[in-house]
Amino acid sequence: EFPSSRERNAPWFPELWSIIQDRHVSCCFSMRRFDVLRTKHDPCESSVCSIMIYLLLQVLVFAGPASCCGAQEYRTSLGQCCPECHEGTVVVRDCTVDSGTRCGPCETGTFMNRPNGMTKCFSCTSCDPGLGLLTRQRCSATSDSVCGVLDGFFCRTQSETGCSLAEKHSACQHGQRIKQPGTSRNDTVCEDCQGGSFSPDGVSCSPWTRCSKGQIKVKDGSSTSDVVCSNAARHRFCLFLPVALPFLTLF
């Protein structure tokens, strides 16, 4: 039958059909041959005219359900428009002619943060301490968890709900100093010790010791160790003792 019951029930059909009738065109088609079977008033000028009208109606029929739903409605699998569920709930049963959409609350560990026509809530994000994360805001029926970072860590990957991946602050090497301490957003920045200074622990650089008068340098300094000084008199005695010892044994 042309138009079909589906076409007649479309919201745009009455206006379009009145235009077609004003032009005295009402054609029925065979789906197999697209032949003109019946005309009202004047017959269609050609089968091409009839086919064009038929195809136009078909396009509007299939496009109609997607565009007929309002801003606070969702489209069901059958093409029906139903009222959306509120935040914190999802669809348990689609609406019918006699009743509206039936919604149910999200279970513990799940959430829904927007009006929707969905049947399942989203799973809450887990803030895993093993990944350097902590929970700053617990998950609720209407919002996801918000994760922060533990002390000594910084956020490597930031998401809409906080940090999703953290990493431990880098430790500076021996011979380096901490130029900028690590924060929750940035890693530690290290810097090599300048000439004439050293760092045995990778925290700060200290200048080499200058041997005083009466001392001699017995070991040069490096980026990881200080200069070693010794008293000159004691050093001379230490050098003299191995030479004098054989002679002392003769007496």
Tab-separated table of C-alpha atoms in Angstrom:
chain	number	residue	atom	x	y	z
A	1	GLU	CA	0.000	0.000	0.000
A	2	PHE	CA	1.190	3.510	-0.762
A	3	PRO	CA	1.456	5.439	1.415
A	4	SER	CA	2.138	2.790	4.062
A	5	SER	CA	0.956	3.033	7.673
A	6	ARG	CA	4.507	3.844	8.732
A	7	GLU	CA	4.640	6.727	6.286
A	8	ARG	CA	1.232	8.050	7.354
A	9	ASN	CA	2.333	8.048	11.035
A	10	ALA	CA	5.476	10.054	10.358
A	11	PRO	CA	5.276	13.588	11.875
A	12	TRP	CA	6.168	15.266	8.592
A	13	PHE	CA	3.680	13.257	6.480
A	14	PRO	CA	0.452	15.348	6.712
A	15	GLU	CA	2.076	18.500	5.390
A	16	LEU	CA	3.946	16.721	2.611
A	17	TRP	CA	0.908	14.664	1.625
A	18	SER	CA	-1.260	17.754	1.351
A	19	ILE	CA	1.251	19.221	-1.102
A	20	ILE	CA	1.133	16.058	-3.179
A	21	GLN	CA	-2.682	16.034	-3.179
A	22	ASP	CA	-2.820	19.685	-4.201
A	23	ARG	CA	-1.000	18.662	-7.338
A	24	HIS	CA	-3.503	15.818	-7.865
A	25	VAL	CA	-0.851	13.154	-7.502
A	26	SER	CA	-1.517	9.998	-5.519
A	27	CYS	CA	0.342	7.015	-6.866
A	28	CYS	CA	0.621	3.449	-5.627
A	29	PHE	CA	3.646	1.433	-6.582
A	30	SER	CA	4.700	-2.128	-6.905
A	31	MET	CA	7.949	-2.582	-4.936
A	32	ARG	CA	9.231	-4.932	-7.589
A	33	ARG	CA	8.445	-3.058	-10.789
A	34	PHE	CA	7.736	0.535	-9.641
A	35	ASP	CA	4.662	0.464	-11.906
A	36	VAL	CA	1.874	2.975	-11.474
A	37	LEU	CA	-1.142	0.989	-10.226
A	38	ARG	CA	-3.663	3.644	-9.385
A	39	THR	CA	-4.085	7.377	-9.888
A	40	LYS	CA	-6.382	9.979	-8.394
A	41	HIS	CA	-7.681	12.741	-10.613
A	42	ASP	CA	-4.940	13.178	-13.188
A	43	PRO	CA	-2.535	10.265	-13.672
A	44	CYS	CA	1.144	10.746	-13.003
A	45	GLU	CA	2.859	12.281	-15.953
A	46	SER	CA	5.408	9.494	-15.956
A	47	SER	CA	6.678	6.632	-13.870
A	48	VAL	CA	9.799	8.707	-13.207
A	49	CYS	CA	7.698	11.290	-11.374
A	50	SER	CA	6.100	8.588	-9.243
A	51	ILE	CA	9.401	6.947	-8.432
A	52	MET	CA	10.878	10.260	-7.294
A	53	ILE	CA	7.956	10.868	-4.922
A	54	TYR	CA	8.205	7.337	-3.568
A	55	LEU	CA	11.957	7.580	-2.954
A	56	LEU	CA	11.525	10.958	-1.262
A	57	LEU	CA	8.994	9.481	1.149
A	58	GLN	CA	11.248	6.516	1.890
A	59	VAL	CA	14.205	8.769	2.700
A	60	LEU	CA	12.091	10.874	5.034
A	61	VAL	CA	10.620	7.791	6.723
A	62	PHE	CA	14.029	6.402	7.628
A	63	ALA	CA	15.417	9.818	8.564
A	64	GLY	CA	12.332	10.780	10.533
A	65	PRO	CA	12.808	8.740	13.766
A	66	ALA	CA	16.331	10.073	14.352
A	67	SER	CA	15.231	13.690	14.075
A	68	CYS	CA	11.875	13.458	15.858
A	69	CYS	CA	13.360	12.912	19.345
A	70	GLY	CA	13.623	15.992	21.535
A	71	ALA	CA	16.637	17.278	23.450
A	72	GLN	CA	15.687	15.307	26.587
A	73	GLU	CA	14.642	12.143	24.761
A	74	TYR	CA	16.455	9.081	23.444
A	75	ARG	CA	15.688	6.764	20.552
A	76	THR	CA	14.917	3.121	21.330
A	77	SER	CA	15.934	0.161	19.176
A	78	LEU	CA	12.438	0.280	17.649
A	79	GLY	CA	12.811	3.923	16.669
A	80	GLN	CA	10.558	5.232	19.441
A	81	CYS	CA	11.364	8.433	21.343
A	82	CYS	CA	11.351	8.109	25.150
A	83	PRO	CA	12.223	10.524	28.000
A	84	GLU	CA	15.833	10.231	29.201
A	85	CYS	CA	16.793	9.045	32.681
A	86	HIS	CA	18.352	11.494	35.144
A	87	GLU	CA	21.969	11.482	36.354
A	88	GLY	CA	22.714	8.553	38.643
A	89	THR	CA	20.166	6.322	36.897
A	90	VAL	CA	19.855	4.291	33.680
A	91	VAL	CA	17.035	2.777	31.640
A	92	VAL	CA	15.397	-0.346	33.052
A	93	ARG	CA	12.494	-0.351	30.572
A	94	ASP	CA	11.671	1.825	27.587
A	95	CYS	CA	8.548	3.938	27.652
A	96	THR	CA	5.232	2.656	26.296
A	97	VAL	CA	2.002	4.261	25.162
A	98	ASP	CA	0.692	4.031	28.727
A	99	SER	CA	3.827	4.735	30.787
A	100	GLY	CA	7.046	6.689	30.712
A	101	THR	CA	10.629	5.440	30.821
A	102	ARG	CA	11.405	3.281	33.831
A	103	CYS	CA	14.799	4.172	35.352
A	104	GLY	CA	16.893	2.453	38.020
A	105	PRO	CA	19.790	3.707	40.197
A	106	CYS	CA	23.437	2.904	39.508
A	107	GLU	CA	24.876	0.124	41.653
A	108	THR	CA	27.781	0.640	44.063
A	109	GLY	CA	31.018	1.026	42.124
A	110	THR	CA	29.283	2.567	39.105
A	111	PHE	CA	28.087	6.053	38.135
A	112	MET	CA	26.204	8.029	35.477
A	113	ASN	CA	27.109	11.700	35.183
A	114	ARG	CA	24.603	12.866	32.562
A	115	PRO	CA	20.986	12.434	31.399
A	116	ASN	CA	20.904	9.330	29.235
A	117	GLY	CA	19.105	6.528	27.460
A	118	MET	CA	21.683	3.893	28.401
A	119	THR	CA	21.074	0.574	30.139
A	120	LYS	CA	24.394	0.332	32.046
A	121	CYS	CA	26.258	2.747	34.316
A	122	PHE	CA	29.977	3.498	33.940
A	123	SER	CA	32.475	1.712	36.198
A	124	CYS	CA	34.198	3.890	38.804
A	125	THR	CA	37.909	4.604	38.342
A	126	SER	CA	40.191	2.856	40.850
A	127	CYS	CA	42.938	5.019	42.407
A	128	ASP	CA	45.587	2.307	42.866
A	129	PRO	CA	48.313	3.109	45.461
A	130	GLY	CA	50.533	0.628	43.633
A	131	LEU	CA	50.527	3.091	40.734
A	132	GLY	CA	51.331	6.039	42.998
A	133	LEU	CA	47.703	7.201	43.198
A	134	LEU	CA	45.391	8.149	46.050
A	135	THR	CA	41.670	8.946	46.171
A	136	ARG	CA	40.916	12.657	46.489
A	137	GLN	CA	37.180	12.302	45.835
A	138	ARG	CA	35.211	9.092	46.169
A	139	CYS	CA	33.007	7.829	43.357
A	140	SER	CA	29.275	8.535	43.724
A	141	ALA	CA	26.176	7.646	41.709
A	142	THR	CA	26.571	10.861	39.691
A	143	SER	CA	30.363	11.366	39.470
A	144	ASP	CA	33.540	9.343	38.975
A	145	SER	CA	36.447	9.067	41.418
A	146	VAL	CA	39.064	11.830	41.395
A	147	CYS	CA	42.639	10.557	41.821
A	148	GLY	CA	45.675	12.433	43.125
A	149	VAL	CA	49.302	11.363	43.612
A	150	LEU	CA	51.152	10.056	46.665
A	151	ASP	CA	54.082	11.964	48.192
A	152	GLY	CA	57.248	11.371	46.199
A	153	PHE	CA	55.321	10.877	42.933
A	154	PHE	CA	54.265	13.122	40.063
A	155	CYS	CA	51.396	12.761	37.586
A	156	ARG	CA	52.520	11.359	34.246
A	157	THR	CA	49.046	11.245	32.598
A	158	GLN	CA	46.342	13.770	33.488
A	159	SER	CA	42.673	12.995	32.758
A	160	GLU	CA	39.328	14.750	33.213
A	161	THR	CA	38.914	13.116	36.615
A	162	GLY	CA	42.414	13.798	37.954
A	163	CYS	CA	45.561	11.728	37.530
A	164	SER	CA	45.392	8.331	35.832
A	165	LEU	CA	49.109	7.418	35.904
A	166	ALA	CA	51.813	8.525	38.366
A	167	GLU	CA	55.570	7.994	38.484
A	168	LYS	CA	58.097	8.224	41.308
A	169	HIS	CA	60.329	11.298	41.434
A	170	SER	CA	63.753	10.743	39.882
A	171	ALA	CA	66.758	10.570	42.251
A	172	CYS	CA	69.745	12.686	41.225
A	173	GLN	CA	73.022	10.814	40.712
A	174	HIS	CA	76.258	11.246	42.667
A	175	GLY	CA	77.994	14.324	41.309
A	176	GLN	CA	74.662	16.099	40.761
A	177	ARG	CA	72.406	18.353	42.788
A	178	ILE	CA	68.644	18.911	42.902
A	179	LYS	CA	68.006	22.020	40.832
A	180	GLN	CA	64.202	21.868	41.202
A	181	PRO	CA	62.479	19.512	43.662
A	182	GLY	CA	59.771	17.263	42.252
A	183	THR	CA	56.113	18.262	42.659
A	184	SER	CA	52.796	16.495	42.103
A	185	ARG	CA	52.884	17.707	38.480
A	186	ASN	CA	56.590	17.672	37.580
A	187	ASP	CA	59.569	15.377	38.042
A	188	THR	CA	62.771	16.338	39.865
A	189	VAL	CA	65.221	18.431	37.814
A	190	CYS	CA	68.901	17.525	38.362
A	191	GLU	CA	72.059	19.475	37.537
A	192	ASP	CA	75.739	18.435	37.434
A	193	CYS	CA	78.045	19.953	40.031
A	194	GLN	CA	80.258	22.712	38.664
A	195	GLY	CA	84.035	22.446	38.663
A	196	GLY	CA	85.550	22.710	42.132
A	197	SER	CA	82.517	21.187	43.872
A	198	PHE	CA	81.225	17.715	44.665
A	199	SER	CA	78.070	15.845	45.697
A	200	PRO	CA	78.369	12.426	47.347
A	201	ASP	CA	74.596	11.953	47.750
A	202	GLY	CA	72.988	13.636	44.711
A	203	VAL	CA	71.269	16.272	46.846
A	204	SER	CA	73.509	19.345	46.911
A	205	CYS	CA	76.986	20.369	45.734
A	206	SER	CA	79.686	21.563	48.144
A	207	PRO	CA	82.966	23.324	47.257
A	208	TRP	CA	86.198	21.370	47.570
A	209	THR	CA	88.184	21.850	50.765
A	210	ARG	CA	91.215	24.120	50.458
A	211	CYS	CA	94.209	22.764	52.288
A	212	SER	CA	95.488	25.271	54.859
A	213	LYS	CA	99.056	26.305	55.532
A	214	GLY	CA	100.969	23.445	57.021
A	215	GLN	CA	98.871	20.958	55.026
A	216	ILE	CA	99.430	19.273	51.736
A	217	LYS	CA	96.891	17.761	49.338
A	218	VAL	CA	97.156	13.999	49.276
A	219	LYS	CA	94.085	13.343	47.087
A	220	ASP	CA	92.456	15.452	44.406
A	221	GLY	CA	88.780	16.254	44.567
A	222	SER	CA	86.190	15.023	42.040
A	223	SER	CA	82.492	15.605	41.342
A	224	THR	CA	81.643	12.926	43.918
A	225	SER	CA	84.370	13.346	46.580
A	226	ASP	CA	86.244	16.126	48.393
A	227	VAL	CA	89.927	16.995	48.395
A	228	VAL	CA	91.919	15.124	51.074
A	229	CYS	CA	94.472	17.168	53.040
A	230	SER	CA	97.145	16.067	55.506
A	231	ASN	CA	99.563	17.836	57.878
A	232	ALA	CA	102.895	18.407	56.153
A	233	ALA	CA	105.060	17.392	59.193
A	234	ARG	CA	103.157	14.157	59.681
A	235	HIS	CA	103.387	13.440	55.996
A	236	ARG	CA	107.194	13.934	56.017
A	237	PHE	CA	107.480	11.645	59.029
A	238	CYS	CA	105.489	8.973	57.255
A	239	LEU	CA	107.824	9.232	54.262
A	240	PHE	CA	110.990	9.151	56.455
A	241	LEU	CA	109.955	6.181	58.590
A	242	PRO	CA	110.242	3.447	55.896
A	243	VAL	CA	113.722	4.707	54.970
A	244	ALA	CA	115.022	4.985	58.536
A	245	LEU	CA	113.540	1.768	59.873
A	246	PRO	CA	116.286	-0.598	58.502
A	247	PHE	CA	119.024	1.486	60.139
A	248	LEU	CA	117.232	1.565	63.478
A	249	THR	CA	117.146	-2.222	63.583
A	250	LEU	CA	120.969	-2.356	63.516
A	251	PHE	CA	121.232	-0.808	66.950
